[in-house]
Tab-separated table of C-alpha atoms and ligand atoms in Angstrom:
chain	number	residue	atom	x	y	z
Z	1	MET	CA	0.000	0.000	0.000
Z	2	SER	CA	1.530	3.266	-1.003
Z	3	GLY	CA	0.284	6.753	-0.319
Z	4	PRO	CA	-1.348	8.068	2.816
Z	5	VAL	CA	-4.872	7.329	3.968
Z	6	LEU	CA	-7.128	10.366	3.550
Z	7	LEU	CA	-8.957	10.682	6.882
Z	8	THR	CA	-11.951	13.047	6.709
Z	9	GLY	CA	-13.379	14.507	9.912
Z	10	ALA	CA	-9.907	14.008	11.375
Z	11	GLY	CA	-10.321	16.569	14.131
Z	12	GLY	CA	-13.399	14.938	15.662
Z	13	ARG	CA	-13.737	12.404	18.443
Z	14	ILE	CA	-13.091	9.269	16.395
Z	15	GLY	CA	-10.653	11.033	14.056
Z	16	THR	CA	-8.509	12.077	16.988
Z	17	VAL	CA	-8.412	8.485	18.267
Z	18	LEU	CA	-7.487	7.153	14.818
Z	19	ARG	CA	-4.782	9.775	14.371
Z	20	GLY	CA	-3.287	8.449	17.591
Z	21	GLY	CA	-3.516	4.751	16.705
Z	22	LEU	CA	-3.342	4.189	12.949
Z	23	PRO	CA	0.250	5.432	12.451
Z	24	GLU	CA	1.455	2.796	14.949
Z	25	ARG	CA	-0.112	0.208	12.656
Z	26	GLY	CA	1.819	1.515	9.677
Z	27	TRP	CA	-0.677	3.925	8.133
Z	28	ALA	CA	0.495	7.379	7.052
Z	29	LEU	CA	-2.311	9.911	7.356
Z	30	ARG	CA	-3.517	12.896	5.398
Z	31	SER	CA	-5.992	14.458	7.795
Z	32	LEU	CA	-8.843	16.563	6.419
Z	33	ASP	CA	-11.255	18.619	8.484
Z	34	VAL	CA	-13.235	21.814	7.951
Z	35	ALA	CA	-11.688	23.112	11.180
Z	36	PRO	CA	-7.899	23.368	11.502
Z	37	LEU	CA	-6.359	20.637	13.664
Z	38	THR	CA	-4.982	21.821	16.969
Z	39	ASP	CA	-2.468	18.990	17.314
Z	40	VAL	CA	-0.882	18.005	13.989
Z	41	ARG	CA	1.377	14.996	14.648
Z	42	PRO	CA	4.834	14.411	13.218
Z	43	GLY	CA	4.547	12.954	9.721
Z	44	GLU	CA	0.859	13.842	9.435
Z	45	GLU	CA	-0.324	15.873	6.432
Z	46	GLU	CA	-3.125	18.352	7.148
Z	47	VAL	CA	-5.816	19.564	4.752
Z	48	VAL	CA	-8.346	22.176	5.854
Z	49	ALA	CA	-11.331	21.714	3.545
Z	50	ASP	CA	-15.062	21.174	3.455
Z	51	VAL	CA	-15.849	17.595	2.469
Z	52	THR	CA	-18.863	18.833	0.474
Z	53	ASP	CA	-16.478	20.728	-1.848
Z	54	LEU	CA	-15.787	18.088	-4.507
Z	55	ALA	CA	-12.902	19.986	-6.085
Z	56	ALA	CA	-11.197	20.350	-2.713
Z	57	VAL	CA	-11.657	16.658	-1.885
Z	58	LEU	CA	-10.305	15.743	-5.331
Z	59	ASP	CA	-7.163	17.732	-4.551
Z	60	ALA	CA	-6.935	16.120	-1.116
Z	61	VAL	CA	-7.294	12.542	-2.337
Z	62	ALA	CA	-4.565	12.722	-4.995
Z	63	GLY	CA	-2.015	9.968	-4.343
Z	64	ALA	CA	-3.936	8.488	-1.398
Z	65	SER	CA	-4.121	4.712	-0.939
Z	66	ALA	CA	-7.563	4.745	0.739
Z	67	VAL	CA	-10.180	7.042	2.253
Z	68	VAL	CA	-11.622	6.784	5.758
Z	69	HIS	CA	-14.678	9.044	5.716
Z	70	LEU	CA	-15.790	10.300	9.119
Z	71	ALA	CA	-16.616	13.954	8.350
Z	72	GLY	CA	-20.134	15.178	8.898
Z	73	VAL	CA	-22.740	15.975	11.489
Z	74	SER	CA	-22.508	13.238	14.107
Z	75	GLY	CA	-26.002	13.511	15.591
Z	76	GLU	CA	-29.508	14.695	14.765
Z	77	SER	CA	-30.073	18.118	13.195
Z	78	THR	CA	-32.319	19.761	10.602
Z	79	TRP	CA	-32.817	18.152	7.204
Z	80	PRO	CA	-30.862	20.844	5.279
Z	81	VAL	CA	-27.893	20.528	7.633
Z	82	ILE	CA	-27.887	16.715	7.665
Z	83	SER	CA	-28.533	16.217	3.971
Z	84	HIS	CA	-25.810	18.656	2.936
Z	85	ALA	CA	-23.019	17.608	5.302
Z	86	ASN	CA	-23.717	13.888	5.427
Z	87	ILE	CA	-25.239	12.906	2.084
Z	88	GLU	CA	-23.496	15.429	-0.179
Z	89	GLY	CA	-20.304	14.891	1.852
Z	90	THR	CA	-20.402	11.121	1.403
Z	91	TYR	CA	-21.047	11.521	-2.329
Z	92	CYS	CA	-17.989	13.806	-2.582
Z	93	ALA	CA	-15.769	11.381	-0.641
Z	94	LEU	CA	-16.750	8.434	-2.854
Z	95	GLU	CA	-16.768	10.340	-6.132
Z	96	ALA	CA	-13.379	11.927	-5.438
Z	97	ALA	CA	-11.970	8.483	-4.581
Z	98	ARG	CA	-13.368	7.025	-7.810
Z	99	ARG	CA	-12.010	9.804	-9.996
Z	100	ALA	CA	-8.579	9.525	-8.346
Z	101	GLY	CA	-8.461	5.736	-8.773
Z	102	VAL	CA	-8.512	5.123	-4.999
Z	103	GLU	CA	-10.000	1.677	-4.635
Z	104	ARG	CA	-10.896	1.469	-0.953
Z	105	VAL	CA	-13.221	3.637	1.113
Z	106	VAL	CA	-14.219	3.038	4.734
Z	107	LEU	CA	-17.454	4.800	5.714
Z	108	ALA	CA	-18.556	5.728	9.253
Z	109	SER	CA	-22.153	4.518	9.254
Z	110	SER	CA	-24.187	4.155	12.424
Z	111	ASN	CA	-26.532	1.928	14.355
Z	112	HIS	CA	-29.077	4.729	13.733
Z	113	ALA	CA	-29.397	3.540	10.108
Z	114	THR	CA	-31.379	0.683	11.684
Z	115	GLY	CA	-32.589	2.462	14.835
Z	116	TYR	CA	-36.242	1.327	14.813
Z	117	THR	CA	-35.193	-2.320	14.566
Z	118	PRO	CA	-36.207	-4.220	17.705
Z	119	ARG	CA	-33.301	-5.604	19.652
Z	120	PRO	CA	-33.216	-9.394	19.453
Z	121	ASP	CA	-34.957	-11.206	22.263
Z	122	GLY	CA	-31.877	-13.187	23.157
Z	123	GLY	CA	-29.332	-14.098	20.497
Z	124	LEU	CA	-27.442	-11.739	18.259
Z	125	LEU	CA	-28.584	-9.506	15.415
Z	126	ARG	CA	-26.733	-9.913	12.125
Z	127	GLU	CA	-26.311	-6.981	9.752
Z	128	VAL	CA	-28.274	-8.797	7.025
Z	129	ASP	CA	-31.215	-9.086	9.410
Z	130	ALA	CA	-31.197	-5.333	10.053
Z	131	PRO	CA	-32.106	-3.607	6.758
Z	132	PRO	CA	-32.520	0.185	6.716
Z	133	ARG	CA	-34.886	1.375	9.433
Z	134	PRO	CA	-33.563	4.829	10.330
Z	135	ASP	CA	-34.625	6.544	13.526
Z	136	THR	CA	-33.800	10.169	12.557
Z	137	TYR	CA	-32.718	12.320	9.600
Z	138	TYR	CA	-29.220	11.472	10.832
Z	139	GLY	CA	-30.093	7.781	10.471
Z	140	VAL	CA	-31.455	8.447	6.966
Z	141	SER	CA	-28.114	10.014	6.037
Z	142	LYS	CA	-26.357	6.820	7.150
Z	143	VAL	CA	-28.772	4.718	5.061
Z	144	ALA	CA	-27.880	6.982	2.121
Z	145	MET	CA	-24.202	6.526	2.977
Z	146	GLU	CA	-24.549	2.741	2.819
Z	147	ALA	CA	-26.558	3.003	-0.430
Z	148	LEU	CA	-23.931	5.237	-2.041
Z	149	GLY	CA	-21.215	2.837	-0.891
Z	150	SER	CA	-23.118	-0.096	-2.410
Z	151	LEU	CA	-23.489	1.789	-5.697
Z	152	TYR	CA	-19.791	2.630	-5.946
Z	153	ALA	CA	-18.810	-0.949	-5.078
Z	154	ASP	CA	-21.142	-2.535	-7.618
Z	155	ARG	CA	-20.770	-0.038	-10.441
Z	156	TYR	CA	-17.064	0.751	-10.164
Z	157	GLY	CA	-15.659	-2.329	-8.418
Z	158	MET	CA	-14.433	-0.368	-5.411
Z	159	ASP	CA	-13.985	-1.908	-1.952
Z	160	VAL	CA	-16.374	-0.076	0.367
Z	161	VAL	CA	-16.644	-1.049	4.033
Z	162	CYS	CA	-19.449	0.532	6.068
Z	163	LEU	CA	-18.968	0.484	9.834
Z	164	ARG	CA	-22.259	0.667	11.736
Z	165	ILE	CA	-20.668	2.197	14.803
Z	166	GLY	CA	-22.336	1.840	18.203
Z	167	SER	CA	-21.025	4.312	20.806
Z	168	ALA	CA	-17.446	5.467	20.245
Z	169	PHE	CA	-16.495	7.067	23.545
Z	170	PRO	CA	-13.520	6.862	25.917
Z	171	GLU	CA	-15.710	4.764	28.208
Z	172	PRO	CA	-19.415	3.850	28.449
Z	173	THR	CA	-21.497	6.456	30.285
Z	174	THR	CA	-24.978	4.840	30.186
Z	175	VAL	CA	-26.277	1.320	30.737
Z	176	ARG	CA	-27.198	1.126	27.013
Z	177	MET	CA	-23.549	1.648	26.188
Z	178	LEU	CA	-22.738	-1.554	28.071
Z	179	ALA	CA	-23.959	-3.157	24.822
Z	180	THR	CA	-23.017	-0.502	22.249
Z	181	TRP	CA	-19.569	0.667	23.354
Z	182	LEU	CA	-16.721	0.747	20.833
Z	183	SER	CA	-13.571	1.439	22.821
Z	184	PRO	CA	-10.834	3.736	21.497
Z	185	GLY	CA	-8.470	0.791	20.974
Z	186	ASP	CA	-11.152	-1.150	19.115
Z	187	GLN	CA	-11.962	1.913	16.936
Z	188	VAL	CA	-8.371	1.710	15.706
Z	189	GLY	CA	-8.512	-2.091	15.326
Z	190	LEU	CA	-11.777	-1.994	13.385
Z	191	VAL	CA	-10.648	0.682	10.919
Z	192	ASP	CA	-7.275	-1.040	10.533
Z	193	ALA	CA	-9.088	-4.288	9.660
Z	194	ALA	CA	-11.396	-2.491	7.211
Z	195	LEU	CA	-8.337	-1.004	5.488
Z	196	ARG	CA	-6.393	-4.286	5.411
Z	197	ALA	CA	-9.028	-6.928	4.600
Z	198	PRO	CA	-8.226	-8.549	1.249
Z	199	SER	CA	-10.872	-7.609	-1.331
Z	200	PRO	CA	-13.899	-7.097	0.934
Z	201	GLY	CA	-16.054	-5.730	-1.900
Z	202	PHE	CA	-19.084	-4.102	-0.299
Z	203	ALA	CA	-19.371	-4.889	3.389
Z	204	VAL	CA	-21.554	-3.608	6.230
Z	205	VAL	CA	-20.426	-4.525	9.733
Z	206	TRP	CA	-21.362	-3.544	13.267
Z	207	GLY	CA	-18.762	-1.545	15.154
Z	208	VAL	CA	-18.712	-2.515	18.819
Z	209	SER	CA	-16.235	-3.947	21.276
Z	210	ALA	CA	-16.463	-7.522	22.593
Z	211	ASN	CA	-19.061	-6.446	25.147
Z	212	THR	CA	-20.587	-9.161	27.312
Z	213	ARG	CA	-24.011	-7.510	26.735
Z	214	ASN	CA	-23.678	-7.114	22.946
Z	215	TRP	CA	-26.782	-7.726	20.867
Z	216	TRP	CA	-24.888	-7.270	17.586
Z	217	ASP	CA	-23.280	-10.261	15.915
Z	218	LEU	CA	-19.605	-9.552	15.236
Z	219	THR	CA	-19.087	-12.480	12.837
Z	220	ALA	CA	-18.966	-10.245	9.742
Z	221	ALA	CA	-16.604	-7.747	11.391
Z	222	ARG	CA	-14.320	-10.548	12.572
Z	223	ALA	CA	-14.294	-11.945	9.017
Z	224	LEU	CA	-12.590	-8.691	7.985
Z	225	GLY	CA	-9.865	-9.389	10.544
Z	226	TYR	CA	-11.270	-7.312	13.428
Z	227	GLU	CA	-10.281	-8.703	16.817
Z	228	PRO	CA	-11.975	-6.631	19.527
Z	229	ALA	CA	-9.976	-6.408	22.720
Z	230	ASP	CA	-12.273	-4.555	25.124
Z	231	ASP	CA	-15.487	-5.322	27.029
Z	232	ALA	CA	-17.726	-2.634	28.575
Z	233	GLU	CA	-18.666	-5.058	31.344
Z	234	VAL	CA	-15.821	-3.756	33.499
Z	235	PHE	CA	-17.932	-0.569	33.874
Z	236	ALA	CA	-21.227	-2.409	34.509
Z	237	GLU	CA	-21.342	-2.446	38.283
Z	238	ALA	CA	-20.781	1.303	38.612
Z	239	LEU	CA	-23.191	2.210	35.775
Z	240	VAL	CA	-26.017	-0.038	37.012
Z	241	GLU	CA	-25.578	1.312	40.524
Z	242	ALA	CA	-25.756	4.894	39.206
Z	243	HIS	CA	-28.567	4.489	36.614
Z	244	GLY	CA	-30.398	1.255	37.477
Z	245	ALA	CA	-30.564	-2.002	35.509
Z	246	PRO	CA	-31.743	-1.739	31.863
Z	247	ASP	CA	-35.547	-2.212	31.553
Z	248	PRO	CA	-36.219	-4.309	28.403
Z	249	ALA	CA	-39.683	-2.661	28.019
Z	250	ASP	CA	-38.133	0.808	27.764
Z	251	PRO	CA	-37.718	1.831	24.067
Z	252	VAL	CA	-34.203	2.959	24.934
Z	253	HIS	CA	-33.394	-0.705	25.534
Z	254	ARG	CA	-36.003	-2.326	23.251
Z	255	LEU	CA	-34.950	-0.669	20.006
Z	256	VAL	CA	-31.520	-0.572	18.380
Z	257	GLY	CA	-31.442	3.247	18.175
Z	258	GLY	CA	-32.041	3.788	21.898
Z	259	GLN	CA	-32.955	7.356	22.845
Z	260	TYR	CA	-32.893	8.478	19.190
Z	261	THR	CA	-36.252	6.685	18.788
Z	262	LEU	CA	-37.933	8.857	21.451
Z	263	PRO	CA	-40.225	11.881	20.768
Z	264	GLU	CA	-37.481	14.239	21.949
Z	265	PHE	CA	-35.785	13.487	18.610
Z	266	ASP	CA	-38.866	14.589	16.566
Z	267	ALA	CA	-37.929	17.047	13.814
Z	268	GLU	CA	-39.493	20.123	15.468
Z	269	HIS	CA	-36.902	19.974	18.223
Z	270	PHE	CA	-34.177	20.605	15.654
Z	271	SER	CA	-35.639	23.452	13.576
J	1	NAD	N1	-18.999	8.763	18.005
J	1	NAD	C1	-19.930	7.816	17.840
J	1	NAD	O1	-20.352	7.180	18.814
J	1	NAD	C2	-20.454	7.500	16.469
J	1	NAD	C3	-21.411	6.489	16.339
J	1	NAD	C4	-21.879	6.161	15.067
J	1	NAD	C5	-21.380	6.829	13.955
J	1	NAD	N2	-20.465	7.825	14.118
J	1	NAD	C6	-20.011	8.544	12.907
J	1	NAD	O2	-18.592	8.586	12.910
J	1	NAD	C7	-18.155	9.830	12.336
J	1	NAD	C8	-17.228	10.532	13.309
J	1	NAD	O3	-17.895	10.681	14.534
J	1	NAD	P1	-17.286	11.588	15.707
J	1	NAD	O4	-17.915	11.123	16.957
J	1	NAD	O5	-15.817	11.643	15.589
J	1	NAD	O6	-17.921	12.993	15.312
J	1	NAD	P2	-17.419	14.462	15.676
J	1	NAD	O7	-18.623	15.327	15.593
J	1	NAD	O8	-16.612	14.452	16.924
J	1	NAD	O9	-16.425	14.803	14.468
J	1	NAD	C9	-16.872	15.104	13.173
J	1	NAD	C10	-15.756	15.900	12.510
J	1	NAD	O10	-16.179	16.181	11.163
J	1	NAD	C11	-15.842	17.515	10.876
J	1	NAD	N3	-16.757	18.003	9.847
J	1	NAD	C12	-18.090	18.256	9.960
J	1	NAD	N4	-18.581	18.700	8.796
J	1	NAD	C13	-17.538	18.730	7.936
J	1	NAD	C14	-17.405	19.111	6.586
J	1	NAD	N5	-18.469	19.550	5.876
J	1	NAD	N6	-16.201	19.016	5.994
J	1	NAD	C15	-15.113	18.580	6.697
J	1	NAD	N7	-15.167	18.232	7.997
J	1	NAD	C16	-16.372	18.297	8.596
J	1	NAD	C17	-15.999	18.283	12.182
J	1	NAD	O11	-15.253	19.493	12.168
J	1	NAD	C18	-15.481	17.250	13.184
J	1	NAD	O12	-14.085	17.408	13.415
J	1	NAD	C19	-19.411	10.617	12.008
J	1	NAD	O13	-19.741	10.420	10.638
J	1	NAD	C20	-20.469	9.977	12.890
J	1	NAD	O14	-21.773	10.103	12.344
J	1	NAD	C21	-19.997	8.177	15.343
């Protein structure tokens, strides 16, 4: 693999973790964000650009070996904001990669693409059993992301890996996150696997750690080479004591999207 990985949204929460961990695994980074980075690392290239500016992304992707696309609005907002940043932005990332001959793109999708899916009643939910069922405009943008990725894989033969990320935080802060946590170390491991997997074609995989309380099946992610190292259970006692045990009748615990499925995420709250 020659050329750096173009990392969009590099200054955000996950981008900052990846900028810490991917170089140790041999990946040189070209880090793009609309906001200047405050902590450019040795050997890191920086690009300040808007990912919805196709010409700018085309410049940024020249000579790259792959794209990891994180940039966008990372929670619910108005339709104009979400559709522009997340759908137009994903189109620009994929189209720039295609025009530059970059054959692999890793996309930061979300569990909210399937948020109204009921959690399995025992057992594990596979990606193929969770078709699009978005819980918000944000979730719709992740469905569009996966659809665009599928199009570019089928039509142009690109490798496109969509990571349906759970909760990427330093540590779990709610009892729901005991099932959805993706630890910082496992964020790096998952993206590394998505970049390295031989010829994955189009793939959609859940992005969580090896949590004791997982309801997502990690078989497809492991098939890429992902070996999760962390388990949120070490935080369980303190979180359950602070917040109470999860109530399976509560939509926050009954549906994949958790609190995003509640009325407080209705559109009028974001106008
Ligand atoms: N953190 C999670 O738990 C989680 C879960 C599921 C999916 N994701 C997805 O992973 C990605 C990264 O998440 P995060 O938590 O790091 O988000 P974040 O909000 O911390 O970071 C997003 C970054 O994207 C940049 N950005 C926004 N619009 C941009 C634009 N138009 N052009 C260039 N840069 C732009 C921001 O400046 C920011 O640095 C997002 O796509 C998010 O939807 C995150």
